[in-house]
mmCIF file of C-alpha atoms and ligand atoms in Angstrom:
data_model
loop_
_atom_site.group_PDB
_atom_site.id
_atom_site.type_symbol
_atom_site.label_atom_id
_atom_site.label_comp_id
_atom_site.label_asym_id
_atom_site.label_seq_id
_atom_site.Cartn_x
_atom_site.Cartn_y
_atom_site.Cartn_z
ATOM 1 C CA UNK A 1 2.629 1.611 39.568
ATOM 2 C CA UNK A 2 4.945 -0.954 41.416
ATOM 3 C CA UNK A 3 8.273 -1.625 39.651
ATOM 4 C CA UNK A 4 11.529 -3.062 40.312
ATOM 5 C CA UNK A 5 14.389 -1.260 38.737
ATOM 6 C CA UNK A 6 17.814 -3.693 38.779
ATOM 7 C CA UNK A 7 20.656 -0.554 38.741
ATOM 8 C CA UNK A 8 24.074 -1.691 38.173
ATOM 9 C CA UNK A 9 26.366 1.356 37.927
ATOM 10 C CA UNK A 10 29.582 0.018 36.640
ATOM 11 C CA UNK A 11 32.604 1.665 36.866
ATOM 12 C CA UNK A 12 34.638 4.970 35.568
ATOM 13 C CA UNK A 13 31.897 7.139 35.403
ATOM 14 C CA UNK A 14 29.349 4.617 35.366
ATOM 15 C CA UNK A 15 28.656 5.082 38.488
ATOM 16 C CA UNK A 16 27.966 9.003 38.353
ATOM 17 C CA UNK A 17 25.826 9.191 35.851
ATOM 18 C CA UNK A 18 23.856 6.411 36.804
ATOM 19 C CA UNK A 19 23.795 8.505 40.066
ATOM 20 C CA UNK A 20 21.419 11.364 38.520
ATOM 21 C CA UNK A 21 19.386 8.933 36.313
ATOM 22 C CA UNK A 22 18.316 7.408 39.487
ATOM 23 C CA UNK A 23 17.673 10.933 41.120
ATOM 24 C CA UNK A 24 15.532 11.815 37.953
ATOM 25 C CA UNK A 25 13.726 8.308 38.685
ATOM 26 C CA UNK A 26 12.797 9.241 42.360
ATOM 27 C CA UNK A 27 11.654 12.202 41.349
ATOM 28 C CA UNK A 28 9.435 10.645 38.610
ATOM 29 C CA UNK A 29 7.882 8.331 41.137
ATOM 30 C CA UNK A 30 7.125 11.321 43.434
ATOM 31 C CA UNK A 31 5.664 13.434 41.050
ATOM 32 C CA UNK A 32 3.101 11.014 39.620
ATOM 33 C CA UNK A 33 2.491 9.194 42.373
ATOM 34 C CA UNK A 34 4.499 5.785 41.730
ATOM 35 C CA UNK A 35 6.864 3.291 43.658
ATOM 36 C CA UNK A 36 10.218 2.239 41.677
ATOM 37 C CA UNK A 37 12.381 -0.317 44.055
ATOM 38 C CA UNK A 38 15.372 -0.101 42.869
ATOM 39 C CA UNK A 39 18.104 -2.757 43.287
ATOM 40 C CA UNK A 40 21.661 -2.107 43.640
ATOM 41 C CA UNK A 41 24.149 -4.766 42.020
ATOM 42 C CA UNK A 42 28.249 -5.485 40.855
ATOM 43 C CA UNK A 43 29.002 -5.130 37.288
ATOM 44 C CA UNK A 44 32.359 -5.143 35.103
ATOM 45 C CA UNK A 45 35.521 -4.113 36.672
ATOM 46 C CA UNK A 46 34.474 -3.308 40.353
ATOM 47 C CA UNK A 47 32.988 -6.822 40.095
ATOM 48 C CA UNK A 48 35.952 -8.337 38.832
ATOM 49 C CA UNK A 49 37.950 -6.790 42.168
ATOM 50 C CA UNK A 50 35.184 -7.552 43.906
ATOM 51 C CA UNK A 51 33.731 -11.293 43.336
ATOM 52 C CA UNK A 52 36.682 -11.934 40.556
ATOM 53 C CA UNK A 53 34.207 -12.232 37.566
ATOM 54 C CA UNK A 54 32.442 -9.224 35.309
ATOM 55 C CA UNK A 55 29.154 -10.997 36.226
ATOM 56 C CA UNK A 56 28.329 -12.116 39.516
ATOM 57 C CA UNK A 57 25.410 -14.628 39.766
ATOM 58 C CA UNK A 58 23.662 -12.504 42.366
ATOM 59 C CA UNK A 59 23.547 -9.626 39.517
ATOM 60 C CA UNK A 60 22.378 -11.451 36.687
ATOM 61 C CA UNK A 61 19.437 -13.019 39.381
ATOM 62 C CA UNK A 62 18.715 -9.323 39.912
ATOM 63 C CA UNK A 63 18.304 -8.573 36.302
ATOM 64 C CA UNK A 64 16.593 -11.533 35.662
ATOM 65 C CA UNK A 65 14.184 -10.696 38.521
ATOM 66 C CA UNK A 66 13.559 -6.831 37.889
ATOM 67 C CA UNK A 67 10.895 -5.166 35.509
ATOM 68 C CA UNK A 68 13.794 -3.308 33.929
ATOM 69 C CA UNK A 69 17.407 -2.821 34.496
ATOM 70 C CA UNK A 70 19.717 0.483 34.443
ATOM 71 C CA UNK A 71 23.259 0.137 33.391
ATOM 72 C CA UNK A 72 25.985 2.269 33.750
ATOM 73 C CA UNK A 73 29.275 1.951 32.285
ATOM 74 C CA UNK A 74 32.091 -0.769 32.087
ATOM 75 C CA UNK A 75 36.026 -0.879 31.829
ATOM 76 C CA UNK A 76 39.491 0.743 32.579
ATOM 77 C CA UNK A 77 42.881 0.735 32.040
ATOM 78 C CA UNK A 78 43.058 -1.548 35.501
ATOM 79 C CA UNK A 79 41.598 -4.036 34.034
ATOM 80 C CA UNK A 80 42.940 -4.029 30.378
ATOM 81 C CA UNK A 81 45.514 -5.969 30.432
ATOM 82 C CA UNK A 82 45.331 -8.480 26.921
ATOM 83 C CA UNK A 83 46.242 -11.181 28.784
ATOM 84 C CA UNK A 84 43.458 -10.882 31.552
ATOM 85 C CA UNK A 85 41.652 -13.855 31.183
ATOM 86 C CA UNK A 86 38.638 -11.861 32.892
ATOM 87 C CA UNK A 87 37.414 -8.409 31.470
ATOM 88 C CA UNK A 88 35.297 -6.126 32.305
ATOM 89 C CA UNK A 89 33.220 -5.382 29.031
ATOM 90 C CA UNK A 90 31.875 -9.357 29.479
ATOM 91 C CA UNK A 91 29.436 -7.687 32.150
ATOM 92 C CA UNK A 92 27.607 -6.253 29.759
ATOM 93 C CA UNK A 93 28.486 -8.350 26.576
ATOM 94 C CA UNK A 94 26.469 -11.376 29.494
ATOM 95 C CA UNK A 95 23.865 -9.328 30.183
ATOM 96 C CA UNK A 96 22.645 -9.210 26.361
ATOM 97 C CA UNK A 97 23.169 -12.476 26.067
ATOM 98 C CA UNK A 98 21.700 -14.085 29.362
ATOM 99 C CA UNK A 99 18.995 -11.893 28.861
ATOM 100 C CA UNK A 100 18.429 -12.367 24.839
ATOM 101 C CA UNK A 101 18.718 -8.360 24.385
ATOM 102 C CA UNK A 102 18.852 -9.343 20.576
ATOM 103 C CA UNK A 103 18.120 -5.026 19.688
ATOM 104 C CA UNK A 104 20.158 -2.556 20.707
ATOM 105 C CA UNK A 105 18.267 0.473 19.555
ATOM 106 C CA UNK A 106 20.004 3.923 20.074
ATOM 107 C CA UNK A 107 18.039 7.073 18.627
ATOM 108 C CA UNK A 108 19.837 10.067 17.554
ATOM 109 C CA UNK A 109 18.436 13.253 18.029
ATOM 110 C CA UNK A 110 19.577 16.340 17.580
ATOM 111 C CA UNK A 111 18.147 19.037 20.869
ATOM 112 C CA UNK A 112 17.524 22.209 18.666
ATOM 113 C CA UNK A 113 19.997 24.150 21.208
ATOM 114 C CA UNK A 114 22.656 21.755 20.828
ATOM 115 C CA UNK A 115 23.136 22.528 17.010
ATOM 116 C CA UNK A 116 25.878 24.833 17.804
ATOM 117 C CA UNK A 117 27.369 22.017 19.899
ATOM 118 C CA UNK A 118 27.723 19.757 16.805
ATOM 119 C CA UNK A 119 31.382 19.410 15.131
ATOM 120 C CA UNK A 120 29.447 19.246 12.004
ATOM 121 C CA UNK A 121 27.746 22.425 10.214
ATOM 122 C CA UNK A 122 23.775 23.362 11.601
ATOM 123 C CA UNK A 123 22.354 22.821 8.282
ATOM 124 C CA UNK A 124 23.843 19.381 8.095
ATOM 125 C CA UNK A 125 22.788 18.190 11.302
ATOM 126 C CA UNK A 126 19.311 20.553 11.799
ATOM 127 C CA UNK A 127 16.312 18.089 12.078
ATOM 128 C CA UNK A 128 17.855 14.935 12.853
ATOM 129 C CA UNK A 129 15.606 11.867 13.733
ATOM 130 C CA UNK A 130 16.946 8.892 13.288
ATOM 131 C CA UNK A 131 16.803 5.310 15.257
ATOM 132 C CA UNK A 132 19.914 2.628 14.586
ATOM 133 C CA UNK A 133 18.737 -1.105 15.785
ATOM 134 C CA UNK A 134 22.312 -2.706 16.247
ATOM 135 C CA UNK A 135 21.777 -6.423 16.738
ATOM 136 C CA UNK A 136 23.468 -7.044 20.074
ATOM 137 C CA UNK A 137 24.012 -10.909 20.826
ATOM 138 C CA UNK A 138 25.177 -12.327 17.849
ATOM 139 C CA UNK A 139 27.850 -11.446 15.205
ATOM 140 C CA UNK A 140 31.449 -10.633 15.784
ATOM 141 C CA UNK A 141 31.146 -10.372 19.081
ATOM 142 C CA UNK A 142 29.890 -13.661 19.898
ATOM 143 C CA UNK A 143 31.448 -15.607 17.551
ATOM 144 C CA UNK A 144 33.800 -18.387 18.072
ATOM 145 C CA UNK A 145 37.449 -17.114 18.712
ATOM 146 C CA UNK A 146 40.816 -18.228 19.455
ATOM 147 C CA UNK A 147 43.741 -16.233 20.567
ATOM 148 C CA UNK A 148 47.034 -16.779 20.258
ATOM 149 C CA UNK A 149 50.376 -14.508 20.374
ATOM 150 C CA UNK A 150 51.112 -15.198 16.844
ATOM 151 C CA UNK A 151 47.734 -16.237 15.701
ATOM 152 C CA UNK A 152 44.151 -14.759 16.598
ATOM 153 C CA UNK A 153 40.910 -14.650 14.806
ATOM 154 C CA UNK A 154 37.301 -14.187 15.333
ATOM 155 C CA UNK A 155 34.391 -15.364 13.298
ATOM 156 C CA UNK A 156 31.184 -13.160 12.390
ATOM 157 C CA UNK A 157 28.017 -16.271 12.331
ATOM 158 C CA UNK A 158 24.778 -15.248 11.651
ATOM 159 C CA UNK A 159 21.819 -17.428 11.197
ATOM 160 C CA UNK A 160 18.172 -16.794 9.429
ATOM 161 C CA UNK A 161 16.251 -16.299 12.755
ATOM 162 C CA UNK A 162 18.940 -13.687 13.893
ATOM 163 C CA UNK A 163 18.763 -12.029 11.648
ATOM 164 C CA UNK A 164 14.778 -12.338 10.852
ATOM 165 C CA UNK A 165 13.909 -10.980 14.343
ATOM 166 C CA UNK A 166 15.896 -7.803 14.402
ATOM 167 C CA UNK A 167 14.663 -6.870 11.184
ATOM 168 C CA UNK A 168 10.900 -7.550 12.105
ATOM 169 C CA UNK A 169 12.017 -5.246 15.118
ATOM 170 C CA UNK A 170 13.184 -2.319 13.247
ATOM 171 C CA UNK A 171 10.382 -2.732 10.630
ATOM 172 C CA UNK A 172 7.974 -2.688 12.806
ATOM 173 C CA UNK A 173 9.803 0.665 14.598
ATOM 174 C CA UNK A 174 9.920 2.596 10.919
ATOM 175 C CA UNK A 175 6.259 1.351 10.644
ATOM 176 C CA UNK A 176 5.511 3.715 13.627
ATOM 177 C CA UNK A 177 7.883 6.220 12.572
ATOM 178 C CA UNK A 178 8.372 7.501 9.414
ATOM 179 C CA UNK A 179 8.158 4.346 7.427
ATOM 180 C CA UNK A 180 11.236 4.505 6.163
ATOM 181 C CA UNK A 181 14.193 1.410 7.010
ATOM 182 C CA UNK A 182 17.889 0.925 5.947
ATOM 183 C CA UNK A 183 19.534 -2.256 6.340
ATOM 184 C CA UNK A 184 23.338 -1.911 6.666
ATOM 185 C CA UNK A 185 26.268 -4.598 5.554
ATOM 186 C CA UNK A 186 29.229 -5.365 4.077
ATOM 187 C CA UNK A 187 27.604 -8.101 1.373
ATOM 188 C CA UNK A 188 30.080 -7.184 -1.710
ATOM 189 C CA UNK A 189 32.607 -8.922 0.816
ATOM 190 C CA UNK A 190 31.319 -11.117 3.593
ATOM 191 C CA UNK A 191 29.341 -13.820 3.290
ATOM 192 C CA UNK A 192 27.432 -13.701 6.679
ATOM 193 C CA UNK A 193 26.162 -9.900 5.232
ATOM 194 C CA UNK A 194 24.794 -11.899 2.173
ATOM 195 C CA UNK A 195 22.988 -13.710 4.036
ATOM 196 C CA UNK A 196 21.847 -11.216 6.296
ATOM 197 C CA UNK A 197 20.724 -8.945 3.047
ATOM 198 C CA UNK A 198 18.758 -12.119 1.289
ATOM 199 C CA UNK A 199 17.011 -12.561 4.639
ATOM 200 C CA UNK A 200 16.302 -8.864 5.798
ATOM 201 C CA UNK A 201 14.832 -8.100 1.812
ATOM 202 C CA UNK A 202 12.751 -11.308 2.297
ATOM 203 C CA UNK A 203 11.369 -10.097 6.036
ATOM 204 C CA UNK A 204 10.558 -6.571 4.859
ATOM 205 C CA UNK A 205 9.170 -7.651 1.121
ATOM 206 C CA UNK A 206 6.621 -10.073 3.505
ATOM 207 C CA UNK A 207 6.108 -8.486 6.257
ATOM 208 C CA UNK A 208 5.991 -4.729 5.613
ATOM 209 C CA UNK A 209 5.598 -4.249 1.927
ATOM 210 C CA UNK A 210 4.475 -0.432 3.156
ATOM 211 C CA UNK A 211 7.619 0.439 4.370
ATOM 212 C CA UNK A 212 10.297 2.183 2.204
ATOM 213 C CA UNK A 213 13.773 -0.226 2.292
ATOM 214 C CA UNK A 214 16.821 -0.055 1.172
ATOM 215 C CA UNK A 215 20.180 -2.036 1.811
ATOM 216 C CA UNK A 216 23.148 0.289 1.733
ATOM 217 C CA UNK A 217 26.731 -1.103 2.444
ATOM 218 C CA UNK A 218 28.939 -0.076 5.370
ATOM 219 C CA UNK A 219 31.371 2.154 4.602
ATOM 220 C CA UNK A 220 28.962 4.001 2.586
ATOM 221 C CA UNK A 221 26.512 4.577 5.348
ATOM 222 C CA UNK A 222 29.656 5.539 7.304
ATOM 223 C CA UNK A 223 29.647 8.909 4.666
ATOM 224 C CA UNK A 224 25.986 9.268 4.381
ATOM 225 C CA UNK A 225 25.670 9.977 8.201
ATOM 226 C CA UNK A 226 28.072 12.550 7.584
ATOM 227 C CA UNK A 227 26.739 13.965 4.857
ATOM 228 C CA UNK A 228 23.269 13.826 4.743
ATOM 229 C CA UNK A 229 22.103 12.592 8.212
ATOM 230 C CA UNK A 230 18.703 13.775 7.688
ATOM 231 C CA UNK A 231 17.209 11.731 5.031
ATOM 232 C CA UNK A 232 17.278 9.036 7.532
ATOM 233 C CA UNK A 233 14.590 6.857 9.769
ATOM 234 C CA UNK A 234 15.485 3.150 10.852
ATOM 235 C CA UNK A 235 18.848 1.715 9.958
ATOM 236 C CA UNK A 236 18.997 -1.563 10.770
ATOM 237 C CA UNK A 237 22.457 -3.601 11.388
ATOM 238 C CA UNK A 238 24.716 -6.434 12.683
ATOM 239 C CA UNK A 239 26.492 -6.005 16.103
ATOM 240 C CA UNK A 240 30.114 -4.653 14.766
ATOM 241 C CA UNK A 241 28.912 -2.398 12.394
ATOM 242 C CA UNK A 242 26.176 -1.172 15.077
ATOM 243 C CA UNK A 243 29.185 -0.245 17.631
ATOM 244 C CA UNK A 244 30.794 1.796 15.240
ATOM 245 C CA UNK A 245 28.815 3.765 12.974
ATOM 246 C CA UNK A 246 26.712 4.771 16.635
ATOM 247 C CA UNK A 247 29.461 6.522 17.937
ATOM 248 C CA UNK A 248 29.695 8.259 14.442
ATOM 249 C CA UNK A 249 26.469 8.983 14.727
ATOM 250 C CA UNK A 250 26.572 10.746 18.151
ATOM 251 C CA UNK A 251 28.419 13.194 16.982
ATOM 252 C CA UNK A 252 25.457 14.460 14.953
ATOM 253 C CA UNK A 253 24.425 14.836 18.338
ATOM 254 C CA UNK A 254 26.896 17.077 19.422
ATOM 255 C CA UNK A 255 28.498 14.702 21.801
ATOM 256 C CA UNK A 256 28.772 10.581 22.957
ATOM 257 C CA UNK A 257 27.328 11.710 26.133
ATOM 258 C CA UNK A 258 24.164 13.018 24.897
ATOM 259 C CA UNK A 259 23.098 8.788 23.670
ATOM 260 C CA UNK A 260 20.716 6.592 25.162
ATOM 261 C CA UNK A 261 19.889 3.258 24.619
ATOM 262 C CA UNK A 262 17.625 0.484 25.028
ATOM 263 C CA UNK A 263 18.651 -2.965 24.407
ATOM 264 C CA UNK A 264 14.888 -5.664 24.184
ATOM 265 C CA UNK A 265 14.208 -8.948 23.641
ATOM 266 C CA UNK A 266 12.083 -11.308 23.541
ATOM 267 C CA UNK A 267 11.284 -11.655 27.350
ATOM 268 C CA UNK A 268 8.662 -9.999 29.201
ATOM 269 C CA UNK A 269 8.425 -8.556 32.798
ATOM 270 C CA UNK A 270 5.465 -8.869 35.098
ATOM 271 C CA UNK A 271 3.723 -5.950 32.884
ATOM 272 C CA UNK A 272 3.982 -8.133 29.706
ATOM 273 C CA UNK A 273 6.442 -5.266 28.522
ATOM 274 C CA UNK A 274 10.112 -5.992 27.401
ATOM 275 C CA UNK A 275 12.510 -6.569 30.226
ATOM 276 C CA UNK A 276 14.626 -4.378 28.810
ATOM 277 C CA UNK A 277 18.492 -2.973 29.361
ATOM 278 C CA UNK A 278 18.761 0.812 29.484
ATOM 279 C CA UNK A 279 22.180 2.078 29.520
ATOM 280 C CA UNK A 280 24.281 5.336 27.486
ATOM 281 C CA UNK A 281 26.151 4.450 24.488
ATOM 282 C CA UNK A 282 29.113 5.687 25.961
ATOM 283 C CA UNK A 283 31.394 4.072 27.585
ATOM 284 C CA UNK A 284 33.289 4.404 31.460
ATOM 285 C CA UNK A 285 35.603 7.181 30.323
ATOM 286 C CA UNK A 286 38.132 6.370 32.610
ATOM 287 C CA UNK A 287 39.759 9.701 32.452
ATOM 288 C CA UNK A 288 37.450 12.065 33.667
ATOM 289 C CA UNK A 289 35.784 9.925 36.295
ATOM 290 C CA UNK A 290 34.948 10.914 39.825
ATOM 291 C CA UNK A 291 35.703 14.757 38.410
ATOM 292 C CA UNK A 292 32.008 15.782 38.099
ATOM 293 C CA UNK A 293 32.905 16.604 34.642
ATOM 294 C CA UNK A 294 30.815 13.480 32.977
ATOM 295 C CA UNK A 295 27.326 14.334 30.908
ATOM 296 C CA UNK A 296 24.242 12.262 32.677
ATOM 297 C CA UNK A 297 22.153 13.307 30.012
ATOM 298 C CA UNK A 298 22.702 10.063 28.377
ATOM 299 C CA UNK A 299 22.420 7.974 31.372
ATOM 300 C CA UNK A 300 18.875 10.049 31.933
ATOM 301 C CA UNK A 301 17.762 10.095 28.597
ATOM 302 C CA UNK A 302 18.230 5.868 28.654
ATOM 303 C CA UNK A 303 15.722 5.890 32.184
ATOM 304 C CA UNK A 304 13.164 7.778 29.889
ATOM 305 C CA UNK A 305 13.560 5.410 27.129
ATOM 306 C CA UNK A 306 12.967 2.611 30.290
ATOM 307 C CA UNK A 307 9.889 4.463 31.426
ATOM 308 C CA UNK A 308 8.546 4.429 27.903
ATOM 309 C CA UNK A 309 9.237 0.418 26.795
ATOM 310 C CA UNK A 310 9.572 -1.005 29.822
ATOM 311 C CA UNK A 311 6.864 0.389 31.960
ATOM 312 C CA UNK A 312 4.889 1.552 29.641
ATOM 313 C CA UNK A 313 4.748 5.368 31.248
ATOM 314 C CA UNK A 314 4.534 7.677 28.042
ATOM 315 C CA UNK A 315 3.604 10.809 29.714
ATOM 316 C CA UNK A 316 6.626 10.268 32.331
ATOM 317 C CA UNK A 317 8.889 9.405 29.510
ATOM 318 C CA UNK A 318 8.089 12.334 27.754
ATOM 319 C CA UNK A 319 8.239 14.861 31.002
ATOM 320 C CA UNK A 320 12.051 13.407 31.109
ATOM 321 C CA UNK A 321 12.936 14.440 27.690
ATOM 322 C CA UNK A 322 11.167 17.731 27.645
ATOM 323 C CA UNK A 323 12.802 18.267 30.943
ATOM 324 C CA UNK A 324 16.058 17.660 29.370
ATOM 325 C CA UNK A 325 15.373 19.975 26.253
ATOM 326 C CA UNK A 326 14.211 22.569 28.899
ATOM 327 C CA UNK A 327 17.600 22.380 30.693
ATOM 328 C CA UNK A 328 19.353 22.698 27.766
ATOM 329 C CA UNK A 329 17.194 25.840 26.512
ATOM 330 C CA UNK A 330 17.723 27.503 29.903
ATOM 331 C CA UNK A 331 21.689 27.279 28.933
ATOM 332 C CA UNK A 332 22.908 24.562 31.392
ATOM 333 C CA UNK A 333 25.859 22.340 29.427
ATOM 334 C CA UNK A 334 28.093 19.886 31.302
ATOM 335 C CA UNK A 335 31.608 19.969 29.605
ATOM 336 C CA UNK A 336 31.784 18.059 26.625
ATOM 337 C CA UNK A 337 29.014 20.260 25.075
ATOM 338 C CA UNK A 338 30.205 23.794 26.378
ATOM 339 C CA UNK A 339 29.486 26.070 24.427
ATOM 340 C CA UNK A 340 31.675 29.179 25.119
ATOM 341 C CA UNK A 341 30.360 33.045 25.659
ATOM 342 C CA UNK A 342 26.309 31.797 23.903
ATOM 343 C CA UNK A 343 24.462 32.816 27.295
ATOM 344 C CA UNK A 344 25.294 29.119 28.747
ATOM 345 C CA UNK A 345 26.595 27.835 31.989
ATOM 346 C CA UNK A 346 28.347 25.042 32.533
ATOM 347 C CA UNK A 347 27.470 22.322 34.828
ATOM 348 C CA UNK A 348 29.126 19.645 36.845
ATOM 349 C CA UNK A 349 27.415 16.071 36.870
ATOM 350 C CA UNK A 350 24.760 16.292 39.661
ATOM 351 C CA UNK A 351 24.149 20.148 38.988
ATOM 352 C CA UNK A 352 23.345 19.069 35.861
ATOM 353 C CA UNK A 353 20.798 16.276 37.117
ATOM 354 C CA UNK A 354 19.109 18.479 39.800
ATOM 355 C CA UNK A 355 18.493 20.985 36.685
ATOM 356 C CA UNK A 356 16.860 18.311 34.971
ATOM 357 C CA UNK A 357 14.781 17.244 37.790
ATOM 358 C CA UNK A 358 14.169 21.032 38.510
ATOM 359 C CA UNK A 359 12.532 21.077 35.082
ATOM 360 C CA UNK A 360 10.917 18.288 35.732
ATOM 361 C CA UNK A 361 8.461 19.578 38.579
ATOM 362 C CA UNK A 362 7.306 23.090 36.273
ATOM 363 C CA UNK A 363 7.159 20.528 33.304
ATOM 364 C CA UNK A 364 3.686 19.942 32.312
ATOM 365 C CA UNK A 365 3.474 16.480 33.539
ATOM 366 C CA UNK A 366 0.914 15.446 36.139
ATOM 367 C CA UNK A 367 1.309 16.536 40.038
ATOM 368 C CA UNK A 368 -0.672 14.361 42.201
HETATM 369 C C1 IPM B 1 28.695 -0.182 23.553
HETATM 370 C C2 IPM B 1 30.062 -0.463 24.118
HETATM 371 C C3 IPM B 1 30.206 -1.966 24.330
HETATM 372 C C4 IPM B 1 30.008 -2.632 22.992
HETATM 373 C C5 IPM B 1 31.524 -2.407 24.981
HETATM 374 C C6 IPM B 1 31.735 -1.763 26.315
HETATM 375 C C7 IPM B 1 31.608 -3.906 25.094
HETATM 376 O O1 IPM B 1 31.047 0.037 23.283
HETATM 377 O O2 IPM B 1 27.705 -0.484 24.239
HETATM 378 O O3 IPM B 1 28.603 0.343 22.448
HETATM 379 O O4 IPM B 1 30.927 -2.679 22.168
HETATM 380 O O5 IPM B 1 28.906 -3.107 22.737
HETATM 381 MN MN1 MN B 2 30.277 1.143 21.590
#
């Protein structure tokens, strides 16, 4: 296969991790025999220093152009100033929205050999398989705002078809999952989650009467991750309470840099698959970048979820994440899931993608 990958690196330590996603890539395309032409663009801060806006028009033609893109990270404390007119984080905030990524979906799951790596206890956490769709272009974070130094506010808007299409999305995921979907909000207090409950009960009650649903409100579902993260499938959600409760729910994973994502919509690429955004769910983690130290597991476990939906390669999706698992079982950890004196070595970023691409050749994936 022919595709064209749009890879916009971002900064902190977007740009490292992105760095051994990419290497995994080429090595896909050697191995079974395909041609990725990947495209090279300015996103977030270094674009901002750069061109003097988050989102230059030459990268969003580049996203708009490719079969998929790869995103790394955005933000920093040089560019966080609250009265910059200009921020970073609208690189990626446009790219949903120019785009129409309406689903964020971010799995959770817990690598058997990472149980140990958890902050919560192994019997908690053992067997974790769950999928949160955050909707991702409407909500809070789109919502109109004002700001003022003694007077701010956003709103949270969110209409029928919104809301209507993310749900059919998730239902349609627990349908070829475990059939089982949660739809998260706040509806005791805000009127945009009543809506968003009336709507999501009428989707699934129509449209898949043979999944299992249930609405459960926020703060609750903030405890039941906690507690019993297992008895959970699809959770669907708005954009706010997406953002938060996935960084809760990394930790199930043992750490933030262990999260993919991919972010669809409605538009197609050339293969009539989503043109989809693939990026971590961390962020640019400013403090440790350009130190080696960062995880690309995340980064690399996102370009398997983009070989998967938006190129349809299953069997080179699933080499990635076996070869992942295998690195992990052979005792390689970067530092935010170093495990000390258990038989495993700890990594620096590109060690840590060569392993993974190491593991990828005596995988059982197709040589050509
Ligand atoms: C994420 C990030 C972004 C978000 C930021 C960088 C705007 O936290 O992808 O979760 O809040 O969506
Ligand atoms: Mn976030």
């Amino acid at each position: 296969m022919n595709a064209t990958i749009a890879v916009l690196p971002g900064d902190g330590i977007g740009p490292e991790v992105t760095r051994e996603a990419v290497r995994v890539l080429q090595a896909v395309a050697q191995q079974f025999g395909h041609t990725f032409t990947l495209k090279e663009g300015h996103v977030g801060g270094e674009a901002i220093d750069r061109w003097g806006t988050p989102l230059p028009e030459d990268t969003l033609g580049l996203a708009l152009q490719a079969d998929a893109v790869l995103f790394g990270a955005v933000g920093g404390p040089k560019w966080s100033d609250p009265r910059a007119k200009v921020r970073p984080e609208q690189g990626i905030l446009g790219l949903r929205k120019h785009l129409e990524l309406f689903a964020n979906i971010r799995p959770v799951r817990v690598f058997p050999d990472l149980v140990e790596a958890s902050t919560l206890r192994p019997e908690v956490i053992q067997g974790v398989d769950l999928v949160v769709v955050r909707e991702a272009t409407g909500g809070l974070y789109f919502g109109a705002r004002e700001e003022g130094t003694e007077r701010a506010y956003d709103t949270l808007i969110y209409t029928r078809p919104e809301v209507e299409r993310v749900v059919r999305l998730a239902g349609e995921l627990a349908r070829k999952r475990r059939g089982y979907l949660v739809s998260v909000d706040k509806a005791n207090v805000l009127a945009s989650s009543r809506l968003w409950r009336h709507v999501a009960g009428e989707v699934v009650r129509e449209e898949f009467p043979d999944v299992r649903f249930e609405h459960i409100l926020v703060d609750a579902m903030a405890m039941h991750l906690i507690r019993r993260p297992g008895d959970f499938d699809v959770i669907v959600t708005g954009n706010m309470f997406g953002d938060i409760l996935t960084d809760e729910a990394s930790m199930l994973a043992g750490s933030l840099g262990m999260l993919p994502s991919a972010t669809l919509g409605a538009s197609q690429n050339r293969f009539g698959l989503p043109r989809g955004l693939y990026e971590p769910i961390h962020g640019s983690a400013p403090d440790i970048a350009g130190q080696g130290k960062a995880n690309p597991l995340a980064s690399i476990l996102s370009a398997a979820l983009l070989l998967r939906y938006s190129l349809g390669l299953e069997e080179e999706a699933a080499a990635v994440e076996q070869a992942v698992e295998q690195a992990l079982h052979r005792g390689y950890r970067t530092a935010d899931i170093a495990q000390v004196g258990q038989g495993t070595q700890t990594l620096s970023t590109e060690e840590m993608g060569r392993a993974v691409v190491e593991h990828l050749g005596s995988s059982t994936g197709k040589t050509r």
